[in-house]
């Protein structure tokens, strides 16, 4: 067990506080990758452990949000790689046990989001459901800001078309 410096202990306290206050958002974000309650919880658990072990990689305390979301994203991708059971199912939504914070109010919107390719869905969820800035999303996904903007607008366009088609 390594001893933490005073600065690292302060960072750890802030990270713990952020995790507790935002556990539902972190879960929802992980759920957008795997669409399974138990797997999303495993991913969040793994991400929390990794964030606390690697607290020294957090350079700026004001960057906790993008830093932790990047860890969740990386854990989700690693989880998917090691568990080959995830295959894109066109148009099919898994029924999940409701636990209160994993459902969106508008079922048509939720279904349309699920039909979007992952690269668009993740950006839309981070921007509009997690209220993140384009720069933070780019940092989380290790992409250029212009790439994120393009994905956002293309994703919104696809989402709009899908929702319009559902109404007809």
mmCIF file with all atom_site columns, N, CA, C and O in Angstrom, residues 53-81:
data_model
loop_
_atom_site.group_PDB
_atom_site.id
_atom_site.type_symbol
_atom_site.label_atom_id
_atom_site.label_alt_id
_atom_site.label_comp_id
_atom_site.label_asym_id
_atom_site.label_entity_id
_atom_site.label_seq_id
_atom_site.pdbx_PDB_ins_code
_atom_site.Cartn_x
_atom_site.Cartn_y
_atom_site.Cartn_z
_atom_site.occupancy
_atom_site.B_iso_or_equiv
_atom_site.pdbx_formal_charge
_atom_site.auth_seq_id
_atom_site.auth_comp_id
_atom_site.auth_asym_id
_atom_site.auth_atom_id
_atom_site.pdbx_PDB_model_num
ATOM 1   N N  . UNK A 1 53 ? -6.896  4.264  -7.539  1.00 0.00 ? 53 UNK A N  1
ATOM 2   C CA . UNK A 1 53 ? -5.526  3.751  -7.576  1.00 0.00 ? 53 UNK A CA 1
ATOM 3   C C  . UNK A 1 53 ? -4.610  4.701  -8.345  1.00 0.00 ? 53 UNK A C  1
ATOM 4   O O  . UNK A 1 53 ? -3.449  4.888  -7.992  1.00 0.00 ? 53 UNK A O  1
ATOM 5   N N  . UNK A 1 54 ? -5.148  5.318  -9.395  1.00 0.00 ? 54 UNK A N  1
ATOM 6   C CA . UNK A 1 54 ? -4.345  6.185  -10.259 1.00 0.00 ? 54 UNK A CA 1
ATOM 7   C C  . UNK A 1 54 ? -4.627  7.667  -10.031 1.00 0.00 ? 54 UNK A C  1
ATOM 8   O O  . UNK A 1 54 ? -4.591  8.455  -10.968 1.00 0.00 ? 54 UNK A O  1
ATOM 9   N N  . UNK A 1 55 ? -4.885  8.037  -8.799  1.00 0.00 ? 55 UNK A N  1
ATOM 10  C CA . UNK A 1 55 ? -5.229  9.417  -8.461  1.00 0.00 ? 55 UNK A CA 1
ATOM 11  C C  . UNK A 1 55 ? -4.114  10.384 -8.878  1.00 0.00 ? 55 UNK A C  1
ATOM 12  O O  . UNK A 1 55 ? -4.378  11.537 -9.213  1.00 0.00 ? 55 UNK A O  1
ATOM 13  N N  . UNK A 1 56 ? -2.890  9.891  -8.933  1.00 0.00 ? 56 UNK A N  1
ATOM 14  C CA . UNK A 1 56 ? -1.759  10.751 -9.298  1.00 0.00 ? 56 UNK A CA 1
ATOM 15  C C  . UNK A 1 56 ? -1.809  11.187 -10.771 1.00 0.00 ? 56 UNK A C  1
ATOM 16  O O  . UNK A 1 56 ? -1.126  12.138 -11.143 1.00 0.00 ? 56 UNK A O  1
ATOM 17  N N  . UNK A 1 57 ? -2.620  10.534 -11.595 1.00 0.00 ? 57 UNK A N  1
ATOM 18  C CA . UNK A 1 57 ? -2.719  10.935 -13.009 1.00 0.00 ? 57 UNK A CA 1
ATOM 19  C C  . UNK A 1 57 ? -3.667  12.119 -13.209 1.00 0.00 ? 57 UNK A C  1
ATOM 20  O O  . UNK A 1 57 ? -3.694  12.684 -14.300 1.00 0.00 ? 57 UNK A O  1
ATOM 21  N N  . UNK A 1 58 ? -4.430  12.465 -12.194 1.00 0.00 ? 58 UNK A N  1
ATOM 22  C CA . UNK A 1 58 ? -5.315  13.631 -12.264 1.00 0.00 ? 58 UNK A CA 1
ATOM 23  C C  . UNK A 1 58 ? -4.461  14.875 -12.037 1.00 0.00 ? 58 UNK A C  1
ATOM 24  O O  . UNK A 1 58 ? -4.015  15.149 -10.920 1.00 0.00 ? 58 UNK A O  1
ATOM 25  N N  . UNK A 1 59 ? -4.218  15.600 -13.120 1.00 0.00 ? 59 UNK A N  1
ATOM 26  C CA . UNK A 1 59 ? -3.317  16.752 -13.047 1.00 0.00 ? 59 UNK A CA 1
ATOM 27  C C  . UNK A 1 59 ? -3.987  17.980 -12.441 1.00 0.00 ? 59 UNK A C  1
ATOM 28  O O  . UNK A 1 59 ? -3.375  18.730 -11.699 1.00 0.00 ? 59 UNK A O  1
ATOM 29  N N  . UNK A 1 60 ? -5.260  18.180 -12.778 1.00 0.00 ? 60 UNK A N  1
ATOM 30  C CA . UNK A 1 60 ? -5.956  19.389 -12.344 1.00 0.00 ? 60 UNK A CA 1
ATOM 31  C C  . UNK A 1 60 ? -7.264  18.978 -11.663 1.00 0.00 ? 60 UNK A C  1
ATOM 32  O O  . UNK A 1 60 ? -8.090  18.298 -12.277 1.00 0.00 ? 60 UNK A O  1
ATOM 33  N N  . UNK A 1 61 ? -7.465  19.398 -10.462 1.00 0.00 ? 61 UNK A N  1
ATOM 34  C CA . UNK A 1 61 ? -8.663  19.025 -9.696  1.00 0.00 ? 61 UNK A CA 1
ATOM 35  C C  . UNK A 1 61 ? -9.941  19.496 -10.384 1.00 0.00 ? 61 UNK A C  1
ATOM 36  O O  . UNK A 1 61 ? -10.999 18.889 -10.220 1.00 0.00 ? 61 UNK A O  1
ATOM 37  N N  . UNK A 1 62 ? -9.852  20.549 -11.205 1.00 0.00 ? 62 UNK A N  1
ATOM 38  C CA . UNK A 1 62 ? -11.023 21.042 -11.918 1.00 0.00 ? 62 UNK A CA 1
ATOM 39  C C  . UNK A 1 62 ? -11.396 20.146 -13.101 1.00 0.00 ? 62 UNK A C  1
ATOM 40  O O  . UNK A 1 62 ? -12.427 20.353 -13.725 1.00 0.00 ? 62 UNK A O  1
ATOM 41  N N  . UNK A 1 63 ? -10.563 19.177 -13.413 1.00 0.00 ? 63 UNK A N  1
ATOM 42  C CA . UNK A 1 63 ? -10.803 18.267 -14.540 1.00 0.00 ? 63 UNK A CA 1
ATOM 43  C C  . UNK A 1 63 ? -11.327 16.911 -14.103 1.00 0.00 ? 63 UNK A C  1
ATOM 44  O O  . UNK A 1 63 ? -11.199 15.926 -14.840 1.00 0.00 ? 63 UNK A O  1
ATOM 45  N N  . UNK A 1 64 ? -11.915 16.825 -12.923 1.00 0.00 ? 64 UNK A N  1
ATOM 46  C CA . UNK A 1 64 ? -12.388 15.532 -12.423 1.00 0.00 ? 64 UNK A CA 1
ATOM 47  C C  . UNK A 1 64 ? -13.406 14.913 -13.380 1.00 0.00 ? 64 UNK A C  1
ATOM 48  O O  . UNK A 1 64 ? -13.316 13.732 -13.709 1.00 0.00 ? 64 UNK A O  1
ATOM 49  N N  . UNK A 1 65 ? -14.366 15.701 -13.843 1.00 0.00 ? 65 UNK A N  1
ATOM 50  C CA . UNK A 1 65 ? -15.448 15.148 -14.669 1.00 0.00 ? 65 UNK A CA 1
ATOM 51  C C  . UNK A 1 65 ? -14.926 14.482 -15.942 1.00 0.00 ? 65 UNK A C  1
ATOM 52  O O  . UNK A 1 65 ? -15.177 13.295 -16.154 1.00 0.00 ? 65 UNK A O  1
ATOM 53  N N  . UNK A 1 66 ? -14.195 15.186 -16.799 1.00 0.00 ? 66 UNK A N  1
ATOM 54  C CA . UNK A 1 66 ? -13.708 14.497 -17.998 1.00 0.00 ? 66 UNK A CA 1
ATOM 55  C C  . UNK A 1 66 ? -12.741 13.356 -17.682 1.00 0.00 ? 66 UNK A C  1
ATOM 56  O O  . UNK A 1 66 ? -12.722 12.336 -18.367 1.00 0.00 ? 66 UNK A O  1
ATOM 57  N N  . UNK A 1 67 ? -11.948 13.510 -16.627 1.00 0.00 ? 67 UNK A N  1
ATOM 58  C CA . UNK A 1 67 ? -10.993 12.482 -16.237 1.00 0.00 ? 67 UNK A CA 1
ATOM 59  C C  . UNK A 1 67 ? -11.704 11.186 -15.853 1.00 0.00 ? 67 UNK A C  1
ATOM 60  O O  . UNK A 1 67 ? -11.367 10.121 -16.344 1.00 0.00 ? 67 UNK A O  1
ATOM 61  N N  . UNK A 1 68 ? -12.721 11.284 -15.004 1.00 0.00 ? 68 UNK A N  1
ATOM 62  C CA . UNK A 1 68 ? -13.434 10.072 -14.562 1.00 0.00 ? 68 UNK A CA 1
ATOM 63  C C  . UNK A 1 68 ? -14.261 9.472  -15.703 1.00 0.00 ? 68 UNK A C  1
ATOM 64  O O  . UNK A 1 68 ? -14.345 8.261  -15.845 1.00 0.00 ? 68 UNK A O  1
ATOM 65  N N  . UNK A 1 69 ? -14.854 10.311 -16.537 1.00 0.00 ? 69 UNK A N  1
ATOM 66  C CA . UNK A 1 69 ? -15.617 9.791  -17.666 1.00 0.00 ? 69 UNK A CA 1
ATOM 67  C C  . UNK A 1 69 ? -14.699 9.084  -18.662 1.00 0.00 ? 69 UNK A C  1
ATOM 68  O O  . UNK A 1 69 ? -15.092 8.092  -19.273 1.00 0.00 ? 69 UNK A O  1
ATOM 69  N N  . UNK A 1 70 ? -13.486 9.580  -18.829 1.00 0.00 ? 70 UNK A N  1
ATOM 70  C CA . UNK A 1 70 ? -12.538 8.908  -19.715 1.00 0.00 ? 70 UNK A CA 1
ATOM 71  C C  . UNK A 1 70 ? -12.181 7.538  -19.138 1.00 0.00 ? 70 UNK A C  1
ATOM 72  O O  . UNK A 1 70 ? -12.079 6.560  -19.886 1.00 0.00 ? 70 UNK A O  1
ATOM 73  N N  . UNK A 1 71 ? -12.029 7.446  -17.845 1.00 0.00 ? 71 UNK A N  1
ATOM 74  C CA . UNK A 1 71 ? -11.740 6.155  -17.209 1.00 0.00 ? 71 UNK A CA 1
ATOM 75  C C  . UNK A 1 71 ? -12.921 5.201  -17.406 1.00 0.00 ? 71 UNK A C  1
ATOM 76  O O  . UNK A 1 71 ? -12.733 4.031  -17.746 1.00 0.00 ? 71 UNK A O  1
ATOM 77  N N  . UNK A 1 72 ? -14.152 5.691  -17.215 1.00 0.00 ? 72 UNK A N  1
ATOM 78  C CA . UNK A 1 72 ? -15.336 4.849  -17.425 1.00 0.00 ? 72 UNK A CA 1
ATOM 79  C C  . UNK A 1 72 ? -15.392 4.383  -18.877 1.00 0.00 ? 72 UNK A C  1
ATOM 80  O O  . UNK A 1 72 ? -15.645 3.209  -19.155 1.00 0.00 ? 72 UNK A O  1
ATOM 81  N N  . UNK A 1 73 ? -15.135 5.299  -19.799 1.00 0.00 ? 73 UNK A N  1
ATOM 82  C CA . UNK A 1 73 ? -15.149 4.953  -21.224 1.00 0.00 ? 73 UNK A CA 1
ATOM 83  C C  . UNK A 1 73 ? -14.105 3.872  -21.534 1.00 0.00 ? 73 UNK A C  1
ATOM 84  O O  . UNK A 1 73 ? -14.405 2.875  -22.204 1.00 0.00 ? 73 UNK A O  1
ATOM 85  N N  . UNK A 1 74 ? -12.897 4.052  -21.036 1.00 0.00 ? 74 UNK A N  1
ATOM 86  C CA . UNK A 1 74 ? -11.843 3.060  -21.267 1.00 0.00 ? 74 UNK A CA 1
ATOM 87  C C  . UNK A 1 74 ? -12.188 1.714  -20.642 1.00 0.00 ? 74 UNK A C  1
ATOM 88  O O  . UNK A 1 74 ? -11.953 0.661  -21.247 1.00 0.00 ? 74 UNK A O  1
ATOM 89  N N  . UNK A 1 75 ? -12.755 1.735  -19.444 1.00 0.00 ? 75 UNK A N  1
ATOM 90  C CA . UNK A 1 75 ? -13.157 0.484  -18.790 1.00 0.00 ? 75 UNK A CA 1
ATOM 91  C C  . UNK A 1 75 ? -14.257 -0.216 -19.584 1.00 0.00 ? 75 UNK A C  1
ATOM 92  O O  . UNK A 1 75 ? -14.254 -1.441 -19.711 1.00 0.00 ? 75 UNK A O  1
ATOM 93  N N  . UNK A 1 76 ? -15.195 0.565  -20.108 1.00 0.00 ? 76 UNK A N  1
ATOM 94  C CA . UNK A 1 76 ? -16.287 -0.017 -20.900 1.00 0.00 ? 76 UNK A CA 1
ATOM 95  C C  . UNK A 1 76 ? -15.738 -0.662 -22.169 1.00 0.00 ? 76 UNK A C  1
ATOM 96  O O  . UNK A 1 76 ? -16.128 -1.783 -22.531 1.00 0.00 ? 76 UNK A O  1
ATOM 97  N N  . UNK A 1 77 ? -14.836 0.019  -22.836 1.00 0.00 ? 77 UNK A N  1
ATOM 98  C CA . UNK A 1 77 ? -14.240 -0.530 -24.057 1.00 0.00 ? 77 UNK A CA 1
ATOM 99  C C  . UNK A 1 77 ? -13.448 -1.791 -23.739 1.00 0.00 ? 77 UNK A C  1
ATOM 100 O O  . UNK A 1 77 ? -13.550 -2.801 -24.455 1.00 0.00 ? 77 UNK A O  1
ATOM 101 N N  . UNK A 1 78 ? -12.678 -1.770 -22.660 1.00 0.00 ? 78 UNK A N  1
ATOM 102 C CA . UNK A 1 78 ? -11.940 -2.966 -22.243 1.00 0.00 ? 78 UNK A CA 1
ATOM 103 C C  . UNK A 1 78 ? -12.890 -4.110 -21.921 1.00 0.00 ? 78 UNK A C  1
ATOM 104 O O  . UNK A 1 78 ? -12.640 -5.265 -22.275 1.00 0.00 ? 78 UNK A O  1
ATOM 105 N N  . UNK A 1 79 ? -13.987 -3.790 -21.246 1.00 0.00 ? 79 UNK A N  1
ATOM 106 C CA . UNK A 1 79 ? -14.969 -4.809 -20.872 1.00 0.00 ? 79 UNK A CA 1
ATOM 107 C C  . UNK A 1 79 ? -15.581 -5.457 -22.116 1.00 0.00 ? 79 UNK A C  1
ATOM 108 O O  . UNK A 1 79 ? -15.724 -6.667 -22.201 1.00 0.00 ? 79 UNK A O  1
ATOM 109 N N  . UNK A 1 80 ? -15.914 -4.630 -23.086 1.00 0.00 ? 80 UNK A N  1
ATOM 110 C CA . UNK A 1 80 ? -16.500 -5.139 -24.326 1.00 0.00 ? 80 UNK A CA 1
ATOM 111 C C  . UNK A 1 80 ? -15.498 -6.020 -25.065 1.00 0.00 ? 80 UNK A C  1
ATOM 112 O O  . UNK A 1 80 ? -15.857 -7.075 -25.589 1.00 0.00 ? 80 UNK A O  1
ATOM 113 N N  . UNK A 1 81 ? -14.232 -5.603 -25.098 1.00 0.00 ? 81 UNK A N  1
ATOM 114 C CA . UNK A 1 81 ? -13.194 -6.402 -25.768 1.00 0.00 ? 81 UNK A CA 1
ATOM 115 C C  . UNK A 1 81 ? -13.025 -7.770 -25.122 1.00 0.00 ? 81 UNK A C  1
ATOM 116 O O  . UNK A 1 81 ? -12.838 -8.761 -25.815 1.00 0.00 ? 81 UNK A O  1
#
